[in-house]
């Protein structure tokens, strides 16, 4: 379970600004589509400063964000970066949606090879540990050194990706180094009016109590009509749709279930570690019927799957079957998609610990890639620019009374470790403000762009936003995407978006872009 110490205000305002159905609050839209040639290429490897320009702060303003490095200091790490206000007048910045009073910085660090995510240190008062940027304003043209504390980073990790709460998005391959000195600011302390062009530092915020570490697994999520999959660096969980395994209200496997379980057994034999038992088979039902009946049915179905897997895998593995009835739904029942939600909740899950490969070394990282994960891979080099547009879609309609026309420009995808990074821009063509920055983009997949996904056109498998930490059913669920970024809602403005998905094996995929529709034949590097 992810446990950050941020005040409830963050969660409340995040919901207010992002938690809309993909229908956009009853919006009516029409769309036009065009697809540019898919020959545009991602930029070559980059060796300069890690700098991007972006909308930052609340309200959004033009800024330059520069990552320096991540420094290890025993019981904590320090992210050191610089921010420059590119507007003509001073602006305040919080780097966290809804956190104006305390000035918290909602950055995240992710290890795309080791499948881990690191959240900032929060003290006993719910404030991030680091530079105190509020209520002081950024003077135009001044480069401000900013520090933020994180949990300790393992010695074998040489680079991490920084996810920023701005339209700069992700900064890949930020170096991780051993810190020297106190780990405090290096630049001179900012005066009330520093000179444009100078580099100065914010003062450090005082802390209350000992901060708690928050390090969680990254969950690669996929889903098809037959099964879903949740994969971390250590565990894989395969969810099999009960409707393709059993007849209604039955616990006897259908003939068609045998082939499905043959496939699951083959995957399990290749990936599961016999030295880390057991293989856990868990039955789940939907919410119809009494708890006692559902509990009994879920246990019986789990036992049926256990027997079939045991017959295929033999005694090299240990097994455990259990039933959870309707106590662990993966979809909310009772809404407009009630039947689909209930079908998703009726499932049998097979979970096991993944075998570990021997440690391998690359120029950029020393890590232990995981057998059976979504690829392992190596960290992506820094991308200072996104490359040319490879597809475009335009929609227009009414959102909460505002008349808006929006254009989606898809940029070349790229790989970062075990994941595919989906990059795009959304431009408000007016005539009104967008009202809510990400209206119409959230959805069932979770995250700021949860209505988006990547689809394998052959297997029909959908690759969804990578979740940071387990799904505990609360608003603390986080994803490798825009998350709490503030976007510019004015007509004529363009906002960059991104999200991470497990890297598909397909050479081309379809981008399910929510209200923008399906965009086929997009190349996967």
Short mmCIF file of C-alpha atoms in Angstrom, two decimals, residues 7-204:
data_model
loop_
_atom_site.label_atom_id
_atom_site.label_comp_id
_atom_site.label_asym_id
_atom_site.label_seq_id
_atom_site.Cartn_x
_atom_site.Cartn_y
_atom_site.Cartn_z
CA UNK A 7 -2.57 16.37 3.26
CA UNK A 8 -6.00 15.25 2.17
CA UNK A 9 -6.25 18.46 0.14
CA UNK A 10 -4.04 16.96 -2.57
CA UNK A 11 -6.29 13.96 -3.02
CA UNK A 12 -9.44 16.06 -2.97
CA UNK A 13 -8.24 18.52 -5.59
CA UNK A 14 -6.73 15.78 -7.71
CA UNK A 15 -10.15 14.14 -7.84
CA UNK A 16 -11.83 17.47 -8.61
CA UNK A 17 -9.53 18.19 -11.53
CA UNK A 18 -8.99 14.75 -12.97
CA UNK A 19 -11.63 12.24 -11.91
CA UNK A 20 -14.06 12.42 -14.83
CA UNK A 21 -15.36 9.60 -17.02
CA UNK A 22 -13.93 9.39 -20.51
CA UNK A 23 -17.23 10.85 -21.65
CA UNK A 24 -16.15 14.20 -20.23
CA UNK A 25 -19.11 14.90 -17.97
CA UNK A 26 -21.79 14.46 -20.58
CA UNK A 27 -19.82 16.10 -23.36
CA UNK A 28 -20.90 15.79 -26.94
CA UNK A 29 -18.09 15.58 -29.46
CA UNK A 30 -17.47 15.11 -33.13
CA UNK A 31 -14.10 14.17 -34.52
CA UNK A 32 -11.95 14.41 -37.59
CA UNK A 33 -8.93 12.24 -38.14
CA UNK A 34 -5.71 12.28 -40.07
CA UNK A 35 -2.67 10.10 -39.79
CA UNK A 36 0.73 11.48 -40.77
CA UNK A 37 3.32 9.12 -42.27
CA UNK A 38 4.81 6.95 -39.55
CA UNK A 39 8.37 7.57 -40.70
CA UNK A 40 9.16 10.23 -38.05
CA UNK A 41 11.89 8.96 -35.77
CA UNK A 42 12.64 9.57 -32.10
CA UNK A 43 15.65 11.82 -31.50
CA UNK A 44 19.13 10.22 -31.25
CA UNK A 45 20.89 9.63 -27.89
CA UNK A 46 21.58 12.85 -26.04
CA UNK A 47 24.64 13.89 -24.05
CA UNK A 48 23.95 17.50 -23.02
CA UNK A 49 22.25 19.08 -20.02
CA UNK A 50 18.94 17.51 -18.93
CA UNK A 51 16.71 20.49 -19.74
CA UNK A 52 13.09 20.88 -20.88
CA UNK A 53 10.68 23.80 -21.10
CA UNK A 54 7.23 23.29 -19.62
CA UNK A 55 4.10 24.63 -18.00
CA UNK A 56 4.71 24.52 -14.25
CA UNK A 57 3.13 25.86 -11.08
CA UNK A 58 -0.41 26.86 -10.17
CA UNK A 59 -1.58 28.61 -12.27
CA UNK A 60 0.62 27.27 -15.04
CA UNK A 61 3.46 29.44 -16.31
CA UNK A 62 6.30 28.96 -18.78
CA UNK A 63 9.39 27.59 -17.12
CA UNK A 64 12.65 25.81 -17.80
CA UNK A 65 13.31 22.68 -15.74
CA UNK A 66 16.81 21.21 -15.52
CA UNK A 67 17.72 17.97 -13.74
CA UNK A 68 21.21 17.82 -12.24
CA UNK A 69 21.51 14.50 -10.38
CA UNK A 70 20.29 12.25 -7.59
CA UNK A 71 22.70 12.02 -4.65
CA UNK A 72 22.96 9.21 -2.07
CA UNK A 73 23.41 10.21 1.62
CA UNK A 74 23.05 7.15 3.83
CA UNK A 75 19.45 7.25 5.08
CA UNK A 76 18.13 9.43 2.25
CA UNK A 77 18.75 10.64 -1.30
CA UNK A 78 18.58 14.15 -2.72
CA UNK A 79 17.18 15.14 -6.11
CA UNK A 80 18.97 18.31 -7.20
CA UNK A 81 17.36 20.32 -10.00
CA UNK A 82 16.93 23.89 -11.28
CA UNK A 83 13.88 25.91 -12.30
CA UNK A 84 13.80 29.15 -14.30
CA UNK A 85 10.73 31.37 -14.75
CA UNK A 86 10.44 32.28 -18.45
CA UNK A 87 7.56 34.73 -17.98
CA UNK A 88 8.05 38.51 -17.77
CA UNK A 89 6.77 38.79 -14.19
CA UNK A 90 7.51 36.88 -10.94
CA UNK A 91 5.50 33.68 -10.48
CA UNK A 92 5.01 31.29 -7.57
CA UNK A 93 5.43 27.56 -7.96
CA UNK A 94 4.48 24.55 -5.88
CA UNK A 95 5.18 21.57 -8.17
CA UNK A 96 2.09 19.84 -6.81
CA UNK A 97 -1.55 20.26 -7.70
CA UNK A 98 -3.57 21.64 -4.81
CA UNK A 99 -0.59 22.08 -2.48
CA UNK A 100 -0.29 25.88 -2.60
CA UNK A 101 -0.17 26.46 1.19
CA UNK A 102 2.65 24.05 1.95
CA UNK A 103 4.53 24.10 -1.34
CA UNK A 104 5.06 20.35 -1.55
CA UNK A 105 6.91 18.92 -4.55
CA UNK A 106 5.07 15.95 -6.05
CA UNK A 107 8.01 14.47 -7.98
CA UNK A 108 8.54 10.73 -8.27
CA UNK A 109 11.60 8.63 -9.13
CA UNK A 110 11.15 5.39 -11.05
CA UNK A 111 13.57 2.58 -11.83
CA UNK A 112 12.32 1.25 -15.20
CA UNK A 113 14.69 -1.73 -15.08
CA UNK A 114 14.30 -2.68 -11.42
CA UNK A 115 10.54 -1.97 -11.45
CA UNK A 116 10.59 0.30 -8.37
CA UNK A 117 9.12 3.75 -7.66
CA UNK A 118 10.32 6.17 -4.98
CA UNK A 119 8.11 8.86 -3.47
CA UNK A 120 9.45 12.00 -1.72
CA UNK A 121 10.06 12.08 2.01
CA UNK A 122 7.13 13.62 3.89
CA UNK A 123 7.61 14.77 7.45
CA UNK A 124 5.19 14.48 10.37
CA UNK A 125 3.34 17.63 9.28
CA UNK A 126 2.66 16.21 5.81
CA UNK A 127 5.25 18.41 4.05
CA UNK A 128 7.90 17.23 1.65
CA UNK A 129 11.47 17.43 2.93
CA UNK A 130 13.52 19.79 0.79
CA UNK A 131 13.62 23.35 -0.49
CA UNK A 132 11.05 25.83 0.80
CA UNK A 133 9.70 27.51 -2.34
CA UNK A 134 6.44 28.91 -0.95
CA UNK A 135 5.45 31.77 -0.63
CA UNK A 136 8.50 33.22 -2.41
CA UNK A 137 8.08 33.87 -6.14
CA UNK A 138 10.40 32.95 -8.97
CA UNK A 139 11.95 36.13 -10.36
CA UNK A 140 11.95 36.15 -14.14
CA UNK A 141 15.14 34.76 -15.68
CA UNK A 142 16.68 33.52 -12.41
CA UNK A 143 17.84 29.88 -12.17
CA UNK A 144 16.72 28.49 -8.81
CA UNK A 145 18.47 25.46 -7.32
CA UNK A 146 15.88 23.20 -5.70
CA UNK A 147 16.36 20.08 -3.54
CA UNK A 148 13.97 17.28 -2.66
CA UNK A 149 14.63 14.31 -0.34
CA UNK A 150 13.79 10.71 -1.25
CA UNK A 151 14.39 7.26 0.29
CA UNK A 152 17.87 5.72 -0.10
CA UNK A 153 18.71 4.50 -3.62
CA UNK A 154 20.51 1.12 -3.90
CA UNK A 155 24.19 1.25 -4.78
CA UNK A 156 23.78 -0.76 -7.99
CA UNK A 157 21.38 1.79 -9.49
CA UNK A 158 23.21 4.29 -11.67
CA UNK A 159 20.34 6.15 -13.30
CA UNK A 160 16.67 6.79 -12.55
CA UNK A 161 13.80 8.45 -14.39
CA UNK A 162 12.33 11.53 -12.72
CA UNK A 163 8.59 12.13 -13.20
CA UNK A 164 7.86 15.83 -12.79
CA UNK A 165 4.47 17.43 -11.99
CA UNK A 166 4.73 19.62 -15.09
CA UNK A 167 4.35 19.23 -18.83
CA UNK A 168 8.10 18.55 -18.98
CA UNK A 169 6.95 15.09 -17.93
CA UNK A 170 9.64 12.45 -17.62
CA UNK A 171 13.41 13.00 -17.40
CA UNK A 172 15.06 9.69 -18.30
CA UNK A 173 18.60 8.63 -17.29
CA UNK A 174 19.13 11.16 -14.51
CA UNK A 175 22.47 10.12 -12.96
CA UNK A 176 22.60 8.68 -9.44
CA UNK A 177 25.86 9.50 -7.66
CA UNK A 178 27.34 9.25 -4.17
CA UNK A 179 26.78 12.58 -2.45
CA UNK A 180 29.54 14.72 -0.99
CA UNK A 181 29.43 17.22 1.84
CA UNK A 182 26.18 17.95 3.66
CA UNK A 183 23.91 17.45 0.67
CA UNK A 184 22.49 20.96 1.06
CA UNK A 185 22.24 23.84 -1.42
CA UNK A 186 25.36 24.68 -3.41
CA UNK A 187 24.27 27.95 -5.03
CA UNK A 188 24.16 31.19 -3.00
CA UNK A 189 21.03 31.84 -0.94
CA UNK A 190 18.38 33.74 -2.93
CA UNK A 191 17.94 37.40 -2.00
CA UNK A 192 14.61 39.18 -2.34
CA UNK A 193 15.47 40.29 -5.89
CA UNK A 194 18.23 38.15 -7.44
CA UNK A 195 19.62 39.33 -10.77
CA UNK A 196 18.26 37.71 -13.95
CA UNK A 197 20.75 35.18 -15.27
CA UNK A 198 22.07 34.29 -11.81
CA UNK A 199 21.84 30.90 -10.09
CA UNK A 200 20.58 30.98 -6.51
CA UNK A 201 19.13 28.46 -4.04
CA UNK A 202 15.95 28.22 -2.03
CA UNK A 203 16.26 27.85 1.76
CA UNK A 204 15.61 24.37 3.15
#
